[in-house]
């Protein structure tokens, strides 16, 4: 199988010492050219889950409804996530070449245990760094010491999260949501 869609069979990648679920292990083609938006109704849109926690589908627990349409990316769509769980959702490479003030925005709802958080991270030179949102502010810390979102939306509402990517305008970036 070719889970990451880079044209190389997973077994060959593993034999070569790379992880087929980690987009930072290979260059691959740029999947998304900004400006664009993801529509979770038609498929995974190039997002890749690692760590066994993220899944795409219709939620039946928690907020139990998508912000729009029927599908979401979330953790355990029919129950609670595992406390202190480590899971990553990789976005495809994003070409910001045509933009001068790029922004990442998405709707988020989360209910987390104390000591858990999830963050948006950007990869540069093989190092993943937490990037702060313009709004709302991160208000929690995960077990690894990374700041991130804790509980947002308080049971019934989605909140708009905005991230200023202007520092990377003109570049191709890799982003992930890390729990």
Coordinates of C-alpha atoms in Angstrom, one line a residue, residues 6-86:
X6 CA 3.9 9.8 -2.6
X7 CA 4.1 7.0 -5.3
X8 CA 6.4 4.7 -3.2
X9 CA 5.1 1.5 -1.6
X10 CA 5.2 1.7 2.2
X11 CA 7.4 -1.4 2.6
X12 CA 10.1 0.2 0.4
X13 CA 10.0 3.4 2.5
X14 CA 10.2 1.4 5.8
X15 CA 13.2 -0.6 4.4
X16 CA 14.8 2.7 3.5
X17 CA 14.4 4.0 7.1
X18 CA 11.6 6.4 6.5
X19 CA 8.1 6.5 7.9
X20 CA 5.3 6.4 5.3
X21 CA 3.0 8.2 7.7
X22 CA 5.3 11.1 8.4
X23 CA 5.4 13.6 5.5
X24 CA 8.5 15.2 6.9
X25 CA 10.4 12.0 5.9
X26 CA 10.1 12.7 2.1
X27 CA 9.7 15.6 -0.2
X28 CA 6.7 14.5 -2.2
X29 CA 4.6 16.8 -4.4
X30 CA 3.0 19.9 -3.1
X31 CA -0.6 18.9 -2.6
X32 CA -2.2 22.2 -1.7
X33 CA -1.6 25.6 -3.3
X34 CA -2.9 28.5 -1.3
X35 CA -5.5 30.0 -1.2
X36 CA -7.6 26.8 -0.7
X37 CA -9.9 25.1 1.7
X38 CA -10.3 21.5 2.8
X39 CA -13.7 19.9 2.4
X40 CA -13.9 16.9 4.7
X41 CA -17.0 15.6 2.9
X42 CA -15.1 14.3 -0.2
X43 CA -12.2 12.5 1.4
X44 CA -9.1 12.9 3.5
X45 CA -7.9 15.8 1.3
X46 CA -4.3 14.7 1.8
X47 CA -4.4 14.8 5.6
X48 CA -2.6 11.8 7.2
X49 CA -3.1 10.5 10.7
X50 CA -0.3 9.0 12.8
X51 CA -0.4 7.7 16.3
X52 CA -3.8 6.0 16.1
X53 CA -5.9 8.8 17.5
X54 CA -7.1 11.0 14.6
X55 CA -9.9 9.8 12.3
X56 CA -12.2 11.4 9.7
X57 CA -15.9 10.8 9.8
X58 CA -19.2 11.8 11.4
X59 CA -19.0 12.4 15.2
X60 CA -21.5 10.7 17.5
X61 CA -20.0 11.8 20.8
X62 CA -18.8 15.1 22.3
X63 CA -20.2 17.9 20.2
X64 CA -21.7 15.1 18.0
X65 CA -22.1 17.3 14.9
X66 CA -19.7 18.9 12.4
X67 CA -19.5 22.7 12.1
X68 CA -20.6 22.3 8.5
X69 CA -21.5 19.2 6.5
X70 CA -21.4 15.8 8.2
X71 CA -17.6 15.0 8.6
X72 CA -14.8 16.2 10.9
X73 CA -11.3 15.2 11.7
X74 CA -11.2 14.3 15.4
X75 CA -10.1 11.8 18.0
X76 CA -12.4 8.9 18.8
X77 CA -15.5 10.2 17.0
X78 CA -17.8 7.9 19.1
X79 CA -16.3 8.4 22.5
X80 CA -13.6 10.1 24.6
X81 CA -10.0 10.4 23.5
X82 CA -7.4 8.6 25.6
X83 CA -6.0 10.9 28.3
X84 CA -2.3 11.9 27.6
X85 CA -2.7 10.3 24.2
X86 CA 0.0 11.2 21.6

